[in-house]
Coordinates of C-alpha atoms in Angstrom, one line a residue:
M1 CA 143.4 186.7 53.1
G2 CA 139.9 185.4 53.3
K3 CA 137.4 186.3 55.9
A4 CA 137.7 184.4 59.2
N5 CA 135.1 181.7 59.7
P6 CA 132.7 181.9 62.7
I7 CA 134.7 179.5 64.9
Q8 CA 137.8 181.6 64.5
Q9 CA 135.9 184.7 65.3
I10 CA 134.6 183.1 68.6
L11 CA 138.1 181.9 69.6
L12 CA 139.5 185.4 68.9
L13 CA 136.7 187.0 71.0
I14 CA 137.5 184.6 73.9
I15 CA 141.2 185.4 73.8
I16 CA 140.6 189.2 73.8
T17 CA 138.2 188.8 76.7
L18 CA 140.7 186.8 78.8
I19 CA 143.5 189.4 78.1
L20 CA 141.2 192.3 79.2
I21 CA 140.2 190.4 82.5
F22 CA 143.9 189.8 83.2
I23 CA 144.9 193.5 82.7
F24 CA 141.9 194.7 84.7
N25 CA 142.9 192.5 87.7
L26 CA 146.5 193.8 87.6
K27 CA 145.3 197.3 88.1
I28 CA 143.1 196.5 91.1
P29 CA 145.1 196.6 94.4
R30 CA 144.9 193.2 96.2
T31 CA 143.9 194.6 99.6
D32 CA 141.3 191.8 100.2
E33 CA 144.0 189.1 100.7
S34 CA 144.8 190.3 104.2
I35 CA 141.2 190.6 105.3
P36 CA 139.7 187.3 106.6
T37 CA 136.2 186.3 105.5
P38 CA 133.7 187.6 108.1
R39 CA 132.4 184.7 110.3
G40 CA 129.6 186.0 112.5
P41 CA 129.9 189.0 114.9
P42 CA 133.2 190.8 115.5
P43 CA 135.4 189.1 118.1
V44 CA 134.9 191.6 120.9
C45 CA 135.1 188.6 123.4
P46 CA 136.2 186.2 124.5
S47 CA 139.9 187.0 124.1
V48 CA 140.7 183.6 125.7
S49 CA 138.2 180.9 125.9
S50 CA 139.0 178.0 128.2
D51 CA 139.4 174.6 126.7
Q52 CA 140.3 173.1 130.0
T53 CA 138.0 171.3 132.5
I54 CA 139.6 173.1 135.4
T55 CA 140.3 176.8 135.0
P56 CA 141.9 179.0 137.7
L57 CA 139.9 182.1 138.5
L58 CA 142.0 185.3 138.3
N59 CA 142.9 187.0 141.7
T60 CA 141.4 184.2 143.8
K61 CA 142.1 180.7 145.2
H62 CA 139.2 179.3 143.3
F63 CA 138.7 177.1 140.2
L64 CA 136.0 177.1 137.6
V65 CA 134.8 173.9 135.8
S66 CA 131.8 174.6 133.6
A67 CA 128.8 176.9 133.1
F68 CA 125.2 175.9 132.3
M69 CA 121.9 177.6 131.6
D70 CA 119.7 176.9 134.6
Q71 CA 116.5 178.9 135.1
R72 CA 114.8 176.6 137.6
Q73 CA 115.4 179.0 140.5
K74 CA 113.6 182.3 140.2
G75 CA 116.0 185.2 139.6
F76 CA 118.9 183.2 138.2
D77 CA 119.8 182.1 134.6
I78 CA 123.3 180.7 134.9
R79 CA 124.9 178.1 137.2
I80 CA 128.7 177.9 137.2
I81 CA 130.2 174.8 138.8
G82 CA 133.5 175.3 140.5
M83 CA 135.8 174.3 143.3
F84 CA 136.2 177.1 145.8
H85 CA 138.5 177.5 148.8
R86 CA 135.9 177.6 151.7
D87 CA 137.9 180.1 153.8
S88 CA 138.3 182.6 150.9
I89 CA 134.7 183.2 149.7
Q90 CA 134.3 186.7 148.4
K91 CA 131.8 188.8 146.5
L92 CA 131.9 188.0 142.8
H93 CA 130.3 189.3 139.6
C94 CA 129.3 187.5 136.4
L95 CA 130.6 189.1 133.2
F96 CA 129.0 187.9 130.0
C97 CA 130.1 187.7 126.4
C98 CA 127.0 188.3 124.4
V99 CA 126.6 187.7 120.6
G100 CA 128.2 190.8 119.1
H101 CA 129.1 192.7 122.2
L102 CA 130.4 192.6 125.7
G103 CA 127.6 192.3 128.3
E104 CA 127.2 194.0 131.6
T105 CA 128.1 192.5 135.0
T106 CA 125.5 191.0 137.3
P107 CA 125.8 190.0 141.0
T108 CA 126.2 186.4 142.1
A109 CA 125.0 184.0 144.8
V110 CA 127.9 181.7 145.9
L111 CA 126.5 178.3 147.1
V112 CA 129.1 176.1 148.8
H113 CA 127.9 172.5 148.9
S114 CA 127.2 171.2 152.4
D115 CA 129.2 168.0 151.9
H116 CA 132.9 168.7 151.8
F117 CA 134.1 166.2 154.5
G118 CA 136.3 168.9 156.1
F119 CA 138.5 169.6 153.1
P120 CA 139.6 173.2 152.4
F121 CA 138.1 173.1 148.8
A122 CA 134.5 172.2 148.2
A123 CA 132.2 171.8 145.2
T124 CA 130.5 175.2 144.7
D125 CA 127.7 176.7 142.6
I126 CA 127.8 180.3 141.5
M127 CA 124.4 181.6 140.4
C128 CA 123.8 184.8 138.4
Q129 CA 121.4 186.5 136.0
I130 CA 121.9 187.3 132.3
P131 CA 121.8 191.1 131.7
Q132 CA 119.1 192.5 129.4
N133 CA 119.6 192.5 125.6
C134 CA 122.2 189.7 125.9
N135 CA 122.4 186.4 124.0
P136 CA 125.2 184.9 126.0
T137 CA 127.8 182.6 124.7
H138 CA 130.5 182.7 127.5
V139 CA 130.8 183.9 131.1
T140 CA 133.5 184.7 133.5
L141 CA 133.7 185.8 137.1
L142 CA 135.2 189.1 138.4
T143 CA 136.2 190.2 141.9
Q144 CA 135.2 193.8 141.0
P145 CA 131.9 195.1 139.5
S146 CA 133.7 196.0 136.3
A147 CA 136.6 194.5 134.2
E148 CA 139.8 196.5 133.9
H149 CA 142.0 194.1 131.9
L150 CA 139.8 192.2 129.4
S151 CA 142.8 190.6 127.8
K152 CA 143.6 188.7 131.0
L153 CA 140.2 187.1 131.4
T154 CA 139.5 183.5 130.7
W155 CA 135.9 182.8 129.6
I156 CA 133.9 179.6 130.1
P157 CA 131.4 178.5 127.4
I158 CA 127.8 178.3 128.5
R159 CA 126.2 174.8 128.0
N160 CA 122.6 173.6 127.9
K161 CA 121.3 176.6 126.0
K162 CA 117.8 176.3 124.7
S163 CA 117.5 174.6 121.3
N164 CA 114.7 173.6 119.0
E165 CA 115.6 169.9 119.3
K166 CA 112.7 167.6 120.2
E167 CA 112.8 166.1 123.7
D168 CA 112.7 162.6 122.2
K169 CA 116.3 163.1 121.1
R170 CA 117.4 162.6 124.7
V171 CA 118.9 159.1 125.4
N172 CA 117.4 157.1 128.2
F173 CA 120.4 156.4 130.5
T174 CA 123.8 157.9 131.2
V175 CA 126.2 156.5 133.7
C176 CA 128.5 159.0 135.5
I177 CA 131.8 157.5 136.6
S178 CA 133.4 160.1 138.9
N179 CA 137.1 159.6 138.8
L180 CA 139.9 157.5 137.4
F181 CA 143.3 158.0 139.1
G182 CA 146.4 156.2 140.2
N183 CA 147.0 154.6 136.8
Y184 CA 144.0 152.4 137.3
N185 CA 144.3 149.4 134.9
N186 CA 141.5 147.0 135.8
V187 CA 140.7 146.2 132.1
L188 CA 138.6 143.0 132.5
Q189 CA 136.2 144.3 135.1
Y190 CA 135.9 147.6 133.2
T191 CA 135.0 145.8 130.0
Q192 CA 132.5 143.5 131.8
A193 CA 130.9 146.4 133.5
L194 CA 130.6 148.5 130.3
E195 CA 129.2 145.6 128.3
M196 CA 126.8 144.7 131.2
Y197 CA 125.5 148.3 131.2
R198 CA 125.1 148.1 127.4
L199 CA 123.0 145.0 127.8
L200 CA 120.9 146.7 130.5
G201 CA 120.2 149.6 128.1
V202 CA 122.7 152.3 129.0
N203 CA 123.4 154.7 126.1
R204 CA 126.4 156.6 127.3
V205 CA 129.1 156.4 130.0
V206 CA 130.9 159.6 131.1
I207 CA 134.3 159.1 132.8
Y208 CA 136.5 161.7 134.4
N209 CA 140.1 160.8 133.9
T210 CA 143.0 162.0 136.0
S211 CA 145.3 159.1 135.2
V212 CA 144.8 155.6 133.7
G213 CA 146.9 152.6 133.0
P214 CA 148.1 151.9 129.4
D215 CA 145.9 148.9 128.8
L216 CA 142.7 150.5 130.1
N217 CA 143.5 153.7 128.2
R218 CA 143.6 151.7 124.9
L219 CA 140.3 150.1 125.8
L220 CA 138.6 153.4 126.7
Q221 CA 139.9 155.0 123.5
S222 CA 138.2 152.3 121.5
Y223 CA 134.9 152.9 123.4
T224 CA 135.3 156.6 122.9
Q225 CA 135.7 156.2 119.1
E226 CA 132.4 154.3 118.9
G227 CA 130.6 156.9 121.0
F228 CA 129.6 154.8 124.0
V229 CA 132.1 156.4 126.4
E230 CA 132.8 160.1 126.8
M231 CA 136.2 160.8 128.4
I232 CA 136.5 164.1 130.3
P233 CA 140.1 165.1 131.1
W234 CA 140.3 165.8 134.9
P235 CA 143.9 167.1 135.7
I236 CA 143.1 168.0 139.2
D237 CA 146.5 166.9 140.4
K238 CA 148.0 169.7 138.3
N239 CA 146.0 172.3 140.2
L240 CA 145.5 171.0 143.7
N241 CA 146.7 168.3 146.1
P242 CA 143.8 165.9 145.8
S243 CA 143.1 163.4 148.5
S244 CA 142.7 159.7 147.7
G245 CA 140.5 159.4 150.8
W246 CA 137.1 160.7 151.8
L247 CA 137.8 162.4 155.2
F248 CA 140.2 165.4 155.7
S249 CA 141.0 164.5 159.3
Q250 CA 142.3 161.1 158.2
H251 CA 143.7 161.6 154.7
G252 CA 144.6 165.3 154.4
G253 CA 144.9 167.1 151.0
D254 CA 143.0 169.9 149.4
I255 CA 139.8 168.3 148.2
H256 CA 137.8 165.1 148.7
Y257 CA 138.7 162.0 146.7
F258 CA 140.2 163.8 143.6
G259 CA 137.2 166.2 143.4
Q260 CA 134.6 163.4 143.1
L261 CA 131.7 165.6 144.3
T262 CA 132.5 168.2 141.7
T263 CA 132.6 165.7 138.9
L264 CA 129.3 164.0 139.9
N265 CA 127.6 167.4 139.9
E266 CA 129.2 168.4 136.6
C267 CA 128.1 165.2 135.0
I268 CA 124.5 165.7 136.1
Y269 CA 124.4 169.1 134.5
R270 CA 126.3 167.9 131.4
S271 CA 123.6 165.2 131.0
M272 CA 120.6 167.3 131.9
E273 CA 119.4 168.1 128.4
R274 CA 120.5 164.9 126.8
S275 CA 119.5 162.0 129.1
R276 CA 116.3 161.1 130.9
Y277 CA 118.1 159.3 133.7
V278 CA 121.6 159.5 135.2
L279 CA 123.2 156.6 137.2
L280 CA 125.7 157.8 139.8
N281 CA 128.0 155.0 140.8
D282 CA 131.6 153.6 140.5
I283 CA 132.9 151.4 137.8
D284 CA 133.1 148.4 140.0
E285 CA 129.4 148.8 140.8
I286 CA 126.6 147.6 138.6
I287 CA 123.0 148.9 139.3
M288 CA 121.2 145.6 138.6
P289 CA 117.4 145.1 138.2
Y290 CA 116.3 141.8 139.7
Q291 CA 112.7 141.6 138.4
H292 CA 113.3 143.2 135.0
N293 CA 115.7 142.4 132.2
N294 CA 116.8 146.0 131.6
L295 CA 116.8 149.4 133.2
M296 CA 114.1 150.9 131.0
S297 CA 111.4 148.4 132.1
L298 CA 112.6 148.9 135.7
M299 CA 112.2 152.6 135.5
D300 CA 108.9 152.5 133.6
T301 CA 107.5 150.4 136.5
L302 CA 109.0 152.6 139.3
Q303 CA 107.9 155.8 137.7
Q304 CA 104.4 154.5 137.2
Q305 CA 104.2 153.5 140.9
H306 CA 106.0 156.7 142.1
P307 CA 105.3 159.5 139.6
Y308 CA 106.7 162.3 141.7
V309 CA 110.1 160.7 142.6
A310 CA 113.2 162.3 141.3
V311 CA 115.8 160.3 143.1
F312 CA 115.8 156.5 143.3
L313 CA 118.2 155.1 146.0
I314 CA 119.7 151.7 145.3
E315 CA 121.3 149.8 148.2
N316 CA 124.9 148.8 147.8
H317 CA 125.9 145.1 148.3
S318 CA 129.4 143.9 148.4
F319 CA 130.6 140.8 146.5
P320 CA 134.1 140.2 148.1
R321 CA 136.8 139.4 145.6
M322 CA 138.5 137.0 148.0
H323 CA 135.8 134.4 147.5
F324 CA 135.5 132.5 144.2
E325 CA 132.7 130.4 142.8
P326 CA 134.0 126.8 143.4
S327 CA 133.2 125.2 140.1
R328 CA 135.3 127.9 138.3
K329 CA 132.6 127.7 135.5
F330 CA 133.5 131.1 134.2
H331 CA 137.3 131.0 134.7
L332 CA 137.8 131.4 131.0
P333 CA 141.2 130.8 129.4
Q334 CA 140.9 133.6 126.9
W335 CA 140.8 136.1 129.7
S336 CA 143.9 134.7 131.6
R337 CA 146.3 137.5 130.5
V338 CA 143.8 140.4 130.6
P339 CA 144.6 142.5 133.7
G340 CA 141.8 142.9 136.1
V341 CA 139.0 141.1 138.0
N342 CA 136.5 138.6 136.5
I343 CA 133.2 139.6 138.1
L344 CA 131.5 136.3 137.0
E345 CA 133.7 134.4 139.4
H346 CA 132.4 136.2 142.5
V347 CA 128.9 135.2 143.4
Y348 CA 128.8 135.6 147.2
R349 CA 126.9 138.6 148.5
E350 CA 127.3 140.3 151.9
D351 CA 124.3 141.8 153.5
P352 CA 125.0 145.2 155.0
D353 CA 124.9 146.0 158.7
R354 CA 121.7 148.1 158.8
T355 CA 122.3 149.0 162.4
I356 CA 124.8 151.6 161.1
Y357 CA 124.7 154.0 158.1
H358 CA 124.8 152.1 154.9
P359 CA 125.5 153.9 151.6
H360 CA 123.3 153.9 148.5
K361 CA 124.0 154.9 145.0
M362 CA 121.4 156.6 142.8
I363 CA 119.3 156.7 139.6
V364 CA 118.2 160.3 139.2
Q365 CA 116.2 162.5 136.8
P366 CA 118.8 165.2 136.2
R367 CA 116.3 168.0 135.5
M368 CA 115.0 167.5 139.1
V369 CA 118.4 167.7 140.8
E370 CA 120.3 170.8 141.9
Q371 CA 123.1 169.4 144.0
T372 CA 124.3 165.9 144.8
S373 CA 126.7 164.2 147.1
V374 CA 128.1 160.6 146.6
H375 CA 125.4 158.6 148.4
E376 CA 122.5 161.1 148.5
V377 CA 121.2 164.1 146.7
L378 CA 121.6 167.4 148.6
K379 CA 119.0 169.5 146.8
N380 CA 116.2 168.3 144.5
F381 CA 112.8 169.3 143.3
G382 CA 111.0 165.9 143.6
Q383 CA 110.7 163.1 146.1
R384 CA 113.2 160.4 147.0
Y385 CA 112.5 156.7 147.1
K386 CA 114.5 153.7 148.4
V387 CA 114.0 150.9 145.9
P388 CA 113.3 147.5 147.5
L389 CA 116.1 145.0 147.5
D390 CA 114.1 142.4 145.5
V391 CA 113.6 144.9 142.8
C392 CA 117.0 146.4 142.3
R393 CA 120.4 146.4 144.1
I394 CA 124.0 147.2 143.4
I395 CA 126.4 144.4 142.6
H396 CA 129.7 145.7 143.9
V397 CA 132.6 143.4 143.2
G398 CA 135.3 145.1 145.3
V399 CA 138.2 144.5 147.7
G400 CA 136.1 144.8 150.9
G401 CA 133.7 142.5 152.5
S402 CA 133.6 139.7 155.1
P403 CA 136.2 137.0 155.1
K404 CA 133.7 134.5 156.5
L405 CA 132.0 132.6 153.6
E406 CA 129.2 131.3 155.9
L407 CA 128.0 134.8 156.4
L408 CA 127.5 135.4 152.7
H409 CA 124.6 134.6 150.3
E410 CA 125.0 133.1 146.9
D411 CA 123.8 135.5 144.2
K412 CA 124.3 134.5 140.5
R413 CA 122.2 137.3 139.0
L414 CA 125.1 138.2 136.6
W415 CA 125.0 134.7 135.2
D416 CA 121.6 135.3 133.7
F417 CA 123.4 137.5 131.1
H418 CA 126.4 135.3 130.4
L419 CA 125.3 134.1 126.9
K420 CA 125.5 137.6 125.6
L421 CA 128.0 139.1 128.0
I422 CA 130.9 136.8 127.4
P423 CA 130.9 137.0 123.5
N424 CA 130.5 140.8 123.8
V425 CA 133.4 141.1 126.1
D426 CA 135.5 138.9 123.9
K427 CA 134.6 141.0 120.8
V428 CA 135.8 144.2 122.6
L429 CA 139.0 142.6 123.9
K430 CA 139.8 141.2 120.5
R431 CA 139.3 144.6 118.9
V432 CA 141.9 146.2 121.2
G433 CA 144.3 143.2 120.9
M434 CA 144.0 141.8 124.4
L435 CA 142.3 138.4 123.7
T436 CA 144.7 135.4 123.9
T437 CA 142.4 133.2 121.8
T438 CA 140.0 134.0 119.1
K439 CA 137.4 131.3 120.1
T440 CA 135.4 131.4 123.3
P441 CA 135.0 127.9 124.7
A442 CA 131.5 127.2 126.0
P443 CA 131.2 127.1 129.8
P444 CA 130.8 123.6 131.2

């Protein structure tokens, strides 16, 4: 036989090398298959991290909602938002999960909100300090100074931790819609309100959802997918007997209006590091500027005139749904089968009775707010200012209001936006399969 050529020698060398690698691997015990790839510090805690928005607190009648970094008050680092039974307030301790180890416990200050309208449960803040040498990721509350059964604890992730992101990454406006319940299905008004807010410059709408009708659910899922709406599950009816009214003596139940006060406060803190302004109102209310075409130009003017104001109070004006604009100019056929109210058809405004208390809704700077109620802020760092009616007011198309048309005032401010609002609403309704025609007829 002749000598092997160079190519044959290389092939032979490769084959021998592969055989040796295979034999070597067979002799090494495969102990690494059962060991997961290390991912950060060892899992000393949390054993169970809550993925719920309402978490029962062990050995108490209380519920935890969320935890936030908040170092605006001297001596405190963390604010936990919860719903506490007012007659069962007890001494509590914060226990921290730090990066790589279990932290120490620290004492708490339990701050029950002053507005609870007589209900047994109230929105509550629990304040505590981070222990030394702890980079916290989660926190929980204990009824004792030390934890005996770590496996039974449920931990809450800590939000709003400091980051290196630039401040200009914050959006300008977030709207907080406190509660949806009772299988609410007012699709047309919801779409009009959301698209109206988009035209006014709102960047995000946060909605707390207990129960919603099927058509509105489809609509909101579409908005959620595009990122304009953030839906927060709010299963308060699974934990408490929520009241559908605002006063315990009249309506009974465990907590005011499906936990509205808790959700409004939670939304402020959720938005604190990501939004310059937060609007606190209901979905059938539009905070409408009357001298500006959008909210940003409104707030630029107001902040220049009132640089130390943290809370801007906007007066509520009812537009009763029982009265329709007589020409029916915007009674559009493509919306005839869409469930809900057409706000463009209601142009008669009722002036409030200012001899009695009249509620406002608010635009706030979230970093300057500690606690809020529905119509006023309970604790804040800056000043408060009632915005004049000719500058901004709330358009509230609702079921209430005076039945006497002669007592009302014509207000067609919404019509100033109809050339953009109507096609935008049509586009959204078409996207979710609720538009009966594909072409929008021009209003007469």
